[in-house]
Structure formats: C-alpha cells, structure tokens
CSV table of N, CA, C and O in Angstrom, one decimal:
chain,number,residue,atom,x,y,z
A,1,MET,N,25.6,49.9,69.0
A,1,MET,CA,25.3,51.1,69.9
A,1,MET,C,25.2,50.6,71.3
A,1,MET,O,24.7,49.6,71.6
A,2,ALA,N,25.8,51.4,72.2
A,2,ALA,CA,25.8,51.0,73.6
A,2,ALA,C,25.7,52.2,74.5
A,2,ALA,O,26.0,53.3,74.1
A,3,THR,N,25.2,51.9,75.7
A,3,THR,CA,25.1,52.9,76.7
A,3,THR,C,25.1,52.2,78.1
A,3,THR,O,25.0,51.0,78.2
A,4,GLN,N,25.4,53.0,79.1
A,4,GLN,CA,25.4,52.4,80.5
A,4,GLN,C,24.7,53.3,81.4
A,4,GLN,O,24.8,54.5,81.3
A,5,ILE,N,24.0,52.7,82.4
A,5,ILE,CA,23.4,53.5,83.5
A,5,ILE,C,23.9,52.9,84.8
A,5,ILE,O,24.3,51.8,84.9
A,6,SER,N,24.0,53.8,85.8
A,6,SER,CA,24.5,53.4,87.1
A,6,SER,C,23.3,53.3,88.1
A,6,SER,O,22.3,54.1,87.9
A,7,PHE,N,23.5,52.5,89.0
A,7,PHE,CA,22.5,52.3,90.1
A,7,PHE,C,23.1,52.7,91.4
A,7,PHE,O,24.3,52.4,91.7
A,8,GLU,N,22.3,53.2,92.3
A,8,GLU,CA,22.7,53.4,93.7
A,8,GLU,C,22.8,52.1,94.3
A,8,GLU,O,22.1,51.1,93.9
A,9,SER,N,23.6,52.0,95.3
A,9,SER,CA,23.8,50.7,96.0
A,9,SER,C,22.5,50.2,96.6
A,9,SER,O,21.7,50.9,97.2
A,10,GLY,N,22.1,49.0,96.2
A,10,GLY,CA,20.9,48.4,96.7
A,10,GLY,C,19.7,48.6,95.9
A,10,GLY,O,18.6,48.0,96.0
A,11,ALA,N,19.8,49.6,94.9
A,11,ALA,CA,18.6,49.9,94.1
A,11,ALA,C,18.5,49.0,92.9
A,11,ALA,O,19.5,48.5,92.4
A,12,ALA,N,17.2,48.7,92.5
A,12,ALA,CA,17.0,47.8,91.4
A,12,ALA,C,16.1,48.5,90.3
A,12,ALA,O,16.1,48.1,89.2
A,13,GLU,N,15.3,49.5,90.8
A,13,GLU,CA,14.3,50.1,89.9
A,13,GLU,C,15.0,51.2,89.1
A,13,GLU,O,15.9,51.9,89.6
A,14,LEU,N,14.6,51.5,87.9
A,14,LEU,CA,15.1,52.6,87.1
A,14,LEU,C,14.3,53.8,87.5
A,14,LEU,O,13.1,53.8,87.6
A,15,ASP,N,15.0,54.9,87.7
A,15,ASP,CA,14.4,56.2,88.0
A,15,ASP,C,14.1,57.0,86.7
A,15,ASP,O,14.5,56.6,85.6
A,16,ARG,N,13.4,58.1,86.9
A,16,ARG,CA,13.0,58.9,85.7
A,16,ARG,C,14.2,59.3,84.9
A,16,ARG,O,14.1,59.2,83.7
A,17,SER,N,15.3,59.7,85.5
A,17,SER,CA,16.4,60.2,84.7
A,17,SER,C,17.1,59.0,83.9
A,17,SER,O,17.6,59.2,82.8
A,18,GLN,N,17.0,57.8,84.5
A,18,GLN,CA,17.6,56.7,83.7
A,18,GLN,C,16.7,56.3,82.6
A,18,GLN,O,17.2,56.0,81.5
A,19,ILE,N,15.4,56.4,82.7
A,19,ILE,CA,14.4,56.2,81.6
A,19,ILE,C,14.7,57.2,80.5
A,19,ILE,O,14.7,56.9,79.3
A,20,ILE,N,14.8,58.5,80.9
A,20,ILE,CA,15.1,59.5,79.9
A,20,ILE,C,16.4,59.2,79.2
A,20,ILE,O,16.4,59.4,78.0
A,21,LYS,N,17.4,58.8,79.9
A,21,LYS,CA,18.7,58.5,79.3
A,21,LYS,C,18.5,57.4,78.2
A,21,LYS,O,19.1,57.5,77.1
A,22,LEU,N,17.8,56.4,78.6
A,22,LEU,CA,17.6,55.2,77.7
A,22,LEU,C,16.8,55.7,76.5
A,22,LEU,O,17.1,55.3,75.3
A,23,SER,N,15.8,56.5,76.7
A,23,SER,CA,15.0,57.0,75.6
A,23,SER,C,15.8,57.9,74.6
A,23,SER,O,15.7,57.7,73.4
A,24,GLU,N,16.6,58.8,75.1
A,24,GLU,CA,17.5,59.6,74.3
A,24,GLU,C,18.5,58.7,73.5
A,24,GLU,O,18.8,59.0,72.4
A,25,TRP,N,19.1,57.7,74.2
A,25,TRP,CA,20.0,56.8,73.6
A,25,TRP,C,19.4,56.1,72.4
A,25,TRP,O,19.9,56.0,71.3
A,26,LEU,N,18.2,55.6,72.7
A,26,LEU,CA,17.4,54.9,71.6
A,26,LEU,C,17.2,55.8,70.4
A,26,LEU,O,17.3,55.4,69.3
A,27,ASN,N,16.8,57.0,70.7
A,27,ASN,CA,16.5,58.0,69.6
A,27,ASN,C,17.8,58.2,68.8
A,27,ASN,O,17.8,58.2,67.5
A,28,ARG,N,19.0,58.3,69.4
A,28,ARG,CA,20.2,58.5,68.7
A,28,ARG,C,20.6,57.2,67.9
A,28,ARG,O,21.0,57.3,66.8
A,29,SER,N,20.3,56.1,68.5
A,29,SER,CA,20.6,54.8,67.9
A,29,SER,C,19.8,54.6,66.6
A,29,SER,O,20.3,54.2,65.6
A,30,TYR,N,18.5,54.9,66.7
A,30,TYR,CA,17.6,54.8,65.6
A,30,TYR,C,18.0,55.8,64.5
A,30,TYR,O,17.7,55.5,63.3
A,31,ALA,N,18.5,56.9,64.9
A,31,ALA,CA,18.9,57.9,63.9
A,31,ALA,C,20.2,57.4,63.1
A,31,ALA,O,20.3,57.7,61.9
A,32,ALA,N,21.0,56.6,63.8
A,32,ALA,CA,22.2,56.1,63.2
A,32,ALA,C,21.9,54.8,62.3
A,32,ALA,O,22.4,54.7,61.2
A,33,PHE,N,21.1,54.0,62.8
A,33,PHE,CA,20.7,52.7,62.2
A,33,PHE,C,19.2,52.5,62.4
A,33,PHE,O,18.8,52.4,63.6
A,34,PRO,N,18.4,52.4,61.4
A,34,PRO,CA,17.0,52.3,61.5
A,34,PRO,C,16.5,50.9,62.0
A,34,PRO,O,15.4,50.8,62.5
A,35,LYS,N,17.3,49.9,61.9
A,35,LYS,CA,16.8,48.5,62.2
A,35,LYS,C,17.9,47.8,63.0
A,35,LYS,O,19.1,47.8,62.7
A,36,TYR,N,17.4,47.0,64.0
A,36,TYR,CA,18.3,46.2,64.8
A,36,TYR,C,17.8,44.8,64.9
A,36,TYR,O,16.6,44.5,64.7
A,37,THR,N,18.8,43.9,65.1
A,37,THR,CA,18.4,42.4,65.1
A,37,THR,C,18.3,41.9,66.5
A,37,THR,O,17.8,40.8,66.7
A,38,GLY,N,18.8,42.6,67.5
A,38,GLY,CA,18.7,42.2,68.9
A,38,GLY,C,19.4,43.2,69.8
A,38,GLY,O,19.9,44.2,69.4
A,39,ALA,N,19.3,42.8,71.1
A,39,ALA,CA,19.9,43.7,72.1
A,39,ALA,C,20.5,42.8,73.2
A,39,ALA,O,20.2,41.7,73.3
A,40,GLY,N,21.3,43.5,74.0
A,40,GLY,CA,21.9,42.8,75.1
A,40,GLY,C,21.9,43.7,76.4
A,40,GLY,O,22.0,44.9,76.2
A,41,VAL,N,21.7,43.1,77.5
A,41,VAL,CA,21.7,43.9,78.8
A,41,VAL,C,22.6,43.1,79.7
A,41,VAL,O,22.3,41.9,80.0
A,42,GLU,N,23.6,43.8,80.2
A,42,GLU,CA,24.5,43.2,81.2
A,42,GLU,C,24.4,44.1,82.4
A,42,GLU,O,24.5,45.3,82.4
A,43,THR,N,24.2,43.4,83.6
A,43,THR,CA,24.1,44.1,84.8
A,43,THR,C,25.1,43.6,85.8
A,43,THR,O,25.5,42.5,85.8
A,44,GLY,N,25.4,44.5,86.8
A,44,GLY,CA,26.2,44.2,87.9
A,44,GLY,C,25.7,44.7,89.2
A,44,GLY,O,24.9,45.7,89.1
A,45,ALA,N,26.0,44.1,90.2
A,45,ALA,CA,25.6,44.5,91.6
A,45,ALA,C,26.7,44.2,92.5
A,45,ALA,O,27.3,43.1,92.5
A,46,SER,N,27.0,45.1,93.5
A,46,SER,CA,28.0,44.8,94.5
A,46,SER,C,27.4,44.5,95.8
A,46,SER,O,26.3,44.9,96.1
A,47,GLY,N,28.1,43.7,96.6
A,47,GLY,CA,27.6,43.3,97.9
A,47,GLY,C,28.5,42.3,98.6
A,47,GLY,O,29.2,41.5,97.9
A,48,ALA,N,28.4,42.2,99.9
A,48,ALA,CA,29.2,41.3,100.6
A,48,ALA,C,28.8,39.9,100.5
A,48,ALA,O,29.6,38.9,100.6
A,49,VAL,N,27.5,39.6,100.2
A,49,VAL,CA,27.0,38.3,100.1
A,49,VAL,C,26.7,38.0,98.6
A,49,VAL,O,25.8,38.6,98.0
A,50,PRO,N,27.6,37.2,98.0
A,50,PRO,CA,27.5,37.0,96.5
A,50,PRO,C,26.1,36.6,96.0
A,50,PRO,O,25.6,37.1,95.0
A,51,SER,N,25.4,35.8,96.7
A,51,SER,CA,24.1,35.3,96.2
A,51,SER,C,23.1,36.5,96.3
A,51,SER,O,22.2,36.6,95.4
A,52,GLU,N,23.2,37.4,97.2
A,52,GLU,CA,22.3,38.5,97.3
A,52,GLU,C,22.6,39.5,96.2
A,52,GLU,O,21.7,40.1,95.6
A,53,ALA,N,23.9,39.7,96.0
A,53,ALA,CA,24.4,40.7,94.9
A,53,ALA,C,23.9,40.1,93.5
A,53,ALA,O,23.5,40.9,92.7
A,54,LYS,N,24.0,38.8,93.3
A,54,LYS,CA,23.6,38.2,92.1
A,54,LYS,C,22.1,38.4,91.9
A,54,LYS,O,21.7,38.7,90.8
A,55,ALA,N,21.3,38.2,92.9
A,55,ALA,CA,19.9,38.3,92.8
A,55,ALA,C,19.5,39.8,92.5
A,55,ALA,O,18.6,40.1,91.7
A,56,LEU,N,20.3,40.7,93.1
A,56,LEU,CA,20.0,42.2,92.8
A,56,LEU,C,20.4,42.5,91.3
A,56,LEU,O,19.7,43.2,90.6
A,57,ALA,N,21.5,41.9,90.9
A,57,ALA,CA,21.9,42.1,89.5
A,57,ALA,C,20.8,41.5,88.5
A,57,ALA,O,20.5,42.2,87.5
A,58,GLU,N,20.3,40.4,88.8
A,58,GLU,CA,19.2,39.8,88.0
A,58,GLU,C,18.0,40.6,88.0
A,58,GLU,O,17.3,40.8,87.0
A,59,LEU,N,17.6,41.2,89.2
A,59,LEU,CA,16.5,42.1,89.2
A,59,LEU,C,16.7,43.4,88.4
A,59,LEU,O,15.8,43.8,87.7
A,60,ARG,N,17.9,43.9,88.5
A,60,ARG,CA,18.2,45.1,87.7
A,60,ARG,C,18.1,44.7,86.2
A,60,ARG,O,17.6,45.5,85.4
A,61,ALA,N,18.5,43.5,85.8
A,61,ALA,CA,18.4,43.1,84.4
A,61,ALA,C,17.0,43.0,84.0
A,61,ALA,O,16.6,43.6,82.9
A,62,ALA,N,16.1,42.4,84.8
A,62,ALA,CA,14.7,42.3,84.5
A,62,ALA,C,14.1,43.7,84.3
A,62,ALA,O,13.3,43.9,83.4
A,63,ASN,N,14.4,44.6,85.2
A,63,ASN,CA,13.8,45.9,85.2
A,63,ASN,C,14.3,46.7,84.0
A,63,ASN,O,13.5,47.5,83.4
A,64,THR,N,15.6,46.6,83.7
A,64,THR,CA,16.1,47.3,82.5
A,64,THR,C,15.5,46.7,81.2
A,64,THR,O,15.2,47.5,80.3
A,65,VAL,N,15.4,45.4,81.1
A,65,VAL,CA,14.8,44.8,79.9
A,65,VAL,C,13.3,45.3,79.8
A,65,VAL,O,12.9,45.7,78.7
A,66,ARG,N,12.6,45.4,80.9
A,66,ARG,CA,11.2,45.8,80.8
A,66,ARG,C,11.2,47.2,80.3
A,66,ARG,O,10.3,47.6,79.4
A,67,ALA,N,12.0,48.1,80.8
A,67,ALA,CA,12.0,49.5,80.3
A,67,ALA,C,12.4,49.6,78.9
A,67,ALA,O,11.8,50.3,78.1
A,68,LEU,N,13.4,48.8,78.5
A,68,LEU,CA,13.9,48.8,77.1
A,68,LEU,C,12.8,48.4,76.2
A,68,LEU,O,12.6,49.0,75.1
A,69,ARG,N,12.1,47.3,76.5
A,69,ARG,CA,11.0,46.8,75.7
A,69,ARG,C,9.9,47.8,75.5
A,69,ARG,O,9.3,47.9,74.4
A,70,VAL,N,9.6,48.6,76.5
A,70,VAL,CA,8.6,49.7,76.4
A,70,VAL,C,9.1,50.8,75.4
A,70,VAL,O,8.3,51.3,74.6
A,71,LEU,N,10.4,51.0,75.3
A,71,LEU,CA,10.9,52.1,74.5
A,71,LEU,C,11.3,51.7,73.1
A,71,LEU,O,11.4,52.6,72.2
A,72,LEU,N,11.5,50.4,72.9
A,72,LEU,CA,11.9,49.9,71.6
A,72,LEU,C,10.8,50.1,70.5
A,72,LEU,O,9.6,50.0,70.9
A,73,ARG,N,11.1,50.4,69.3
A,73,ARG,CA,10.1,50.5,68.2
A,73,ARG,C,9.6,49.2,67.7
A,73,ARG,O,8.5,49.2,67.2
A,74,THR,N,10.4,48.2,67.9
A,74,THR,CA,10.0,46.8,67.5
A,74,THR,C,10.4,45.8,68.6
A,74,THR,O,11.3,46.1,69.4
A,75,ASP,N,9.8,44.7,68.6
A,75,ASP,CA,10.1,43.6,69.5
A,75,ASP,C,11.4,43.0,69.1
A,75,ASP,O,11.5,42.5,67.9
A,76,LEU,N,12.4,43.0,69.9
A,76,LEU,CA,13.7,42.4,69.6
A,76,LEU,C,14.1,41.3,70.7
A,76,LEU,O,13.7,41.5,71.8
A,77,PRO,N,14.8,40.3,70.3
A,77,PRO,CA,15.3,39.4,71.3
A,77,PRO,C,16.4,40.1,72.1
A,77,PRO,O,17.2,40.9,71.6
A,78,VAL,N,16.3,39.9,73.4
A,78,VAL,CA,17.2,40.6,74.4
A,78,VAL,C,17.9,39.5,75.2
A,78,VAL,O,17.3,38.8,75.9
A,79,GLU,N,19.3,39.5,75.1
A,79,GLU,CA,20.1,38.6,75.9
A,79,GLU,C,20.4,39.3,77.2
A,79,GLU,O,20.7,40.5,77.2
A,80,THR,N,20.5,38.6,78.3
A,80,THR,CA,20.9,39.2,79.6
A,80,THR,C,22.0,38.5,80.2
A,80,THR,O,22.2,37.2,80.0
A,81,TYR,N,22.8,39.2,81.0
A,81,TYR,CA,23.9,38.6,81.7
A,81,TYR,C,24.0,39.4,83.0
A,81,TYR,O,24.1,40.6,82.9
A,82,SER,N,24.0,38.7,84.1
A,82,SER,CA,24.1,39.4,85.4
A,82,SER,C,25.3,38.9,86.2
A,82,SER,O,25.5,37.7,86.2
A,83,ARG,N,25.9,39.8,86.9
A,83,ARG,CA,27.1,39.4,87.7
A,83,ARG,C,27.2,40.1,89.0
A,83,ARG,O,26.8,41.2,89.1
A,84,ALA,N,27.7,39.3,90.0
A,84,ALA,CA,27.8,39.9,91.4
A,84,ALA,C,29.3,40.3,91.6
A,84,ALA,O,30.2,39.6,91.1
A,85,TYR,N,29.5,41.3,92.3
A,85,TYR,CA,30.8,41.8,92.6
A,85,TYR,C,30.9,42.1,94.1
A,85,TYR,O,29.9,42.5,94.7
A,86,ARG,N,32.0,41.8,94.7
A,86,ARG,CA,32.2,42.1,96.1
A,86,ARG,C,32.5,43.5,96.4
A,86,ARG,O,32.1,44.1,97.4
A,87,SER,N,33.2,44.2,95.5
A,87,SER,CA,33.6,45.6,95.6
A,87,SER,C,32.6,46.5,94.8
A,87,SER,O,32.2,46.1,93.7
A,88,PRO,N,32.3,47.7,95.4
A,88,PRO,CA,31.4,48.6,94.6
A,88,PRO,C,32.1,49.2,93.4
A,88,PRO,O,31.5,49.8,92.6
A,89,GLU,N,33.4,49.1,93.3
A,89,GLU,CA,34.2,49.7,92.2
A,89,GLU,C,35.1,48.6,91.6
A,89,GLU,O,35.6,47.8,92.3
A,90,SER,N,35.2,48.8,90.3
A,90,SER,CA,36.1,47.9,89.5
A,90,SER,C,37.6,48.3,89.8
A,90,SER,O,37.8,49.4,90.3
A,91,PRO,N,38.5,47.6,89.4
A,91,PRO,CA,39.9,48.0,89.5
A,91,PRO,C,40.2,49.3,88.7
A,91,PRO,O,41.2,50.0,89.0
A,92,PHE,N,39.4,49.6,87.8
A,92,PHE,CA,39.5,50.9,87.0
A,92,PHE,C,38.8,52.1,87.6
A,92,PHE,O,38.7,53.1,87.0
A,93,GLY,N,38.2,51.9,88.7
A,93,GLY,CA,37.5,53.0,89.4
A,93,GLY,C,36.0,53.1,88.9
A,93,GLY,O,35.4,54.1,89.3
A,94,GLU,N,35.5,52.2,88.1
A,94,GLU,CA,34.1,52.3,87.6
A,94,GLU,C,33.2,51.6,88.6
A,94,GLU,O,33.6,50.6,89.2
A,95,SER,N,32.0,52.0,88.6
A,95,SER,CA,31.0,51.4,89.5
A,95,SER,C,30.6,50.0,89.0
A,95,SER,O,30.5,49.8,87.8
A,96,ASN,N,30.5,49.1,89.9
A,96,ASN,CA,30.1,47.7,89.6
A,96,ASN,C,28.5,47.6,89.8
A,96,ASN,O,28.0,46.5,89.7
A,97,ASP,N,27.9,48.7,90.0
A,97,ASP,CA,26.4,48.7,90.1
A,97,ASP,C,25.9,49.4,88.9
A,97,ASP,O,25.7,50.7,88.9
A,98,PHE,N,25.6,48.6,87.9
A,98,PHE,CA,25.3,49.2,86.5
A,98,PHE,C,24.4,48.3,85.7
A,98,PHE,O,24.2,47.2,86.0
A,99,ALA,N,24.0,48.9,84.6
A,99,ALA,CA,23.4,48.1,83.5
A,99,ALA,C,24.0,48.7,82.2
A,99,ALA,O,24.0,49.9,82.0
A,100,ALA,N,24.6,47.8,81.4
A,100,ALA,CA,25.1,48.2,80.1
A,100,ALA,C,24.2,47.6,79.1
A,100,ALA,O,23.8,46.4,79.1
A,101,LEU,N,23.8,48.5,78.2
A,101,LEU,CA,22.8,48.1,77.1
A,101,LEU,C,23.5,48.2,75.7
A,101,LEU,O,24.3,49.1,75.5
A,102,HIS,N,23.2,47.2,74.9
A,102,HIS,CA,23.8,47.1,73.6
A,102,HIS,C,22.7,46.8,72.6
A,102,HIS,O,21.8,46.0,72.8
A,103,LEU,N,22.7,47.5,71.4
A,103,LEU,CA,21.8,47.2,70.3
A,103,LEU,C,22.7,46.7,69.2
A,103,LEU,O,23.8,47.3,68.9
A,104,TYR,N,22.2,45.7,68.5
A,104,TYR,CA,23.0,45.1,67.4
A,104,TYR,C,22.3,45.5,66.1
A,104,TYR,O,21.2,45.0,65.7
A,105,PRO,N,23.0,46.3,65.3
A,105,PRO,CA,22.4,46.8,64.0
A,105,PRO,C,22.2,45.6,63.0
A,105,PRO,O,23.0,44.7,63.0
A,106,ASP,N,21.2,45.8,62.2
A,106,ASP,CA,20.9,44.8,61.1
A,106,ASP,C,21.9,45.2,60.0
A,106,ASP,O,21.6,45.9,59.0
A,107,VAL,N,23.1,44.6,60.1
A,107,VAL,CA,24.2,44.9,59.1
A,107,VAL,C,23.8,44.4,57.7
A,107,VAL,O,24.0,45.0,56.7
A,108,GLU,N,23.1,43.2,57.7
A,108,GLU,CA,22.7,42.6,56.4
A,108,GLU,C,21.7,43.6,55.8
A,108,GLU,O,21.6,43.7,54.6
A,109,GLY,N,20.8,44.2,56.6
A,109,GLY,CA,19.8,45.1,56.0
A,109,GLY,C,20.3,46.4,55.5
A,109,GLY,O,19.5,47.2,54.9
A,110,LEU,N,21.6,46.7,55.8
A,110,LEU,CA,22.1,48.0,55.3
A,110,LEU,C,22.3,48.0,53.8
A,110,LEU,O,22.5,49.0,53.2
A,111,LYS,N,22.3,46.8,53.2
A,111,LYS,CA,22.4,46.7,51.8
A,111,LYS,C,23.7,47.3,51.3
A,111,LYS,O,23.7,48.1,50.3
A,112,LEU,N,24.8,47.0,51.9
A,112,LEU,CA,26.1,47.5,51.5
A,112,LEU,C,26.6,46.7,50.3
A,112,LEU,O,26.2,45.6,50.1
A,113,PRO,N,27.4,47.3,49.5
A,113,PRO,CA,27.9,46.6,48.3
A,113,PRO,C,28.8,45.4,48.8
A,113,PRO,O,29.3,45.4,49.9
A,114,ARG,N,28.8,44.4,48.0
A,114,ARG,CA,29.7,43.2,48.4
A,114,ARG,C,31.1,43.7,48.7
A,114,ARG,O,31.6,44.5,48.0
A,115,CYS,N,31.6,43.2,49.8
A,115,CYS,CA,33.0,43.6,50.2
A,115,CYS,C,33.7,42.4,50.8
A,115,CYS,O,33.1,41.4,51.1
A,116,HIS,N,34.9,42.6,51.0
A,116,HIS,CA,35.7,41.5,51.6
A,116,HIS,C,35.3,41.3,53.1
A,116,HIS,O,34.8,42.2,53.7
A,117,SER,N,35.6,40.2,53.7
A,117,SER,CA,35.1,39.9,55.0
A,117,SER,C,35.7,40.9,56.1
A,117,SER,O,35.0,41.1,57.0
A,118,HIS,N,36.8,41.5,55.8
A,118,HIS,CA,37.4,42.4,56.8
A,118,HIS,C,36.5,43.7,56.9
A,118,HIS,O,36.6,44.4,57.8
A,119,MET,N,35.7,44.0,55.8
A,119,MET,CA,34.9,45.2,55.9
A,119,MET,C,33.8,45.1,56.9
A,119,MET,O,33.4,46.1,57.5
A,120,GLY,N,33.3,43.8,57.2
A,120,GLY,CA,32.3,43.7,58.3
A,120,GLY,C,32.9,44.1,59.6
A,120,GLY,O,32.2,44.8,60.4
A,121,ALA,N,34.2,43.9,59.8
A,121,ALA,CA,34.8,44.4,61.0
A,121,ALA,C,34.8,45.9,61.1
A,121,ALA,O,34.7,46.5,62.1
A,122,VAL,N,35.0,46.5,59.9
A,122,VAL,CA,35.1,48.0,59.9
A,122,VAL,C,33.7,48.5,60.2
A,122,VAL,O,33.6,49.5,61.0
A,123,VAL,N,32.6,47.9,59.7
A,123,VAL,CA,31.2,48.3,60.1
A,123,VAL,C,31.0,48.2,61.5
A,123,VAL,O,30.5,49.1,62.2
A,124,VAL,N,31.4,47.1,62.1
A,124,VAL,CA,31.2,46.8,63.6
A,124,VAL,C,32.0,47.9,64.3
A,124,VAL,O,31.5,48.5,65.3
A,125,TRP,N,33.3,48.2,63.9
A,125,TRP,CA,34.1,49.1,64.6
A,125,TRP,C,33.4,50.5,64.5
A,125,TRP,O,33.3,51.2,65.5
A,126,GLU,N,32.9,50.9,63.4
A,126,GLU,CA,32.2,52.2,63.2
A,126,GLU,C,31.0,52.3,64.1
A,126,GLU,O,30.7,53.3,64.7
A,127,VAL,N,30.2,51.2,64.2
A,127,VAL,CA,29.0,51.2,65.1
A,127,VAL,C,29.5,51.4,66.5
A,127,VAL,O,28.9,52.2,67.3
A,128,GLN,N,30.6,50.7,67.0
A,128,GLN,CA,31.0,50.9,68.3
A,128,GLN,C,31.6,52.3,68.6
A,128,GLN,O,31.4,52.9,69.6
A,129,ARG,N,32.2,52.9,67.6
A,129,ARG,CA,32.8,54.2,67.7
A,129,ARG,C,31.7,55.2,67.8
A,129,ARG,O,31.8,56.2,68.6
A,130,LEU,N,30.6,55.0,67.2
A,130,LEU,CA,29.4,56.0,67.2
A,130,LEU,C,28.7,55.9,68.5
A,130,LEU,O,28.0,56.9,68.9
A,131,SER,N,28.8,54.8,69.3
A,131,SER,CA,28.0,54.7,70.5
A,131,SER,C,28.7,55.3,71.7
A,131,SER,O,29.7,55.8,71.7
C-alpha cells in the first residue's frame, strides 16, 4: 500500500490536510490488509544548495515518520530514505518536494494455501494495484 503527499517549497511540517490524508490512507490500508510487517518513508526536497535540500528532506522524513507512528495501530519498523534535488520538478513533471509512504503487508500472515513462488509476485502486484 502506498501514498504520497506534497510539500510546499521550504516546508517540513505536515499540515492538517496531510495528516487527514495519511489517516484516510491508513484506514483504507487496514481495510485491505489487517497486519503489516513494516513501513517505508521516502522524502525529497528541492533547492539550489544540495546540503540544505538534503537536510530539509531529512526533516520531512522525521516529521512524516512521527505522524505515521501516531496513526499506526501497532509499532512497525520504518525505513527512511531522503534525497535532495536541484529542480522542483522531476523530468516527468512531478514535484520533487514530497513524502512517499509504503506499508508492507504481512503476506506470511495471510495464510494463503501453498503456491508456487511466482504467486508471491502476484500478491505483491495485487497489493501495489490496490494502493
């Protein structure tokens, strides 16, 4: 399950609408899969000075993880990755000022019947398709 939030240039705090978006996403995620084994938060920040943009991206990651931990039903390990960009937009026209969040379903806990190894890929594909 995945979602993304955008930040205004220079902003690091999540506003009320972003918190609501995360809460609604988590509710949909828990409706699809009741248990998760972990989460990931990837953040980006744009700026002319790479070290400043990287620091902003890291602050966005810390703030996003803090909000996520408050909203999660259980304590999960959360991996973070922060990246600095010189341009405010990617080559595809998407904002480089973002936080992307991922939840990793407990596939083992789904108690699926034994299947061939390629079926695991189908489950992962289905999870990605639903998010």
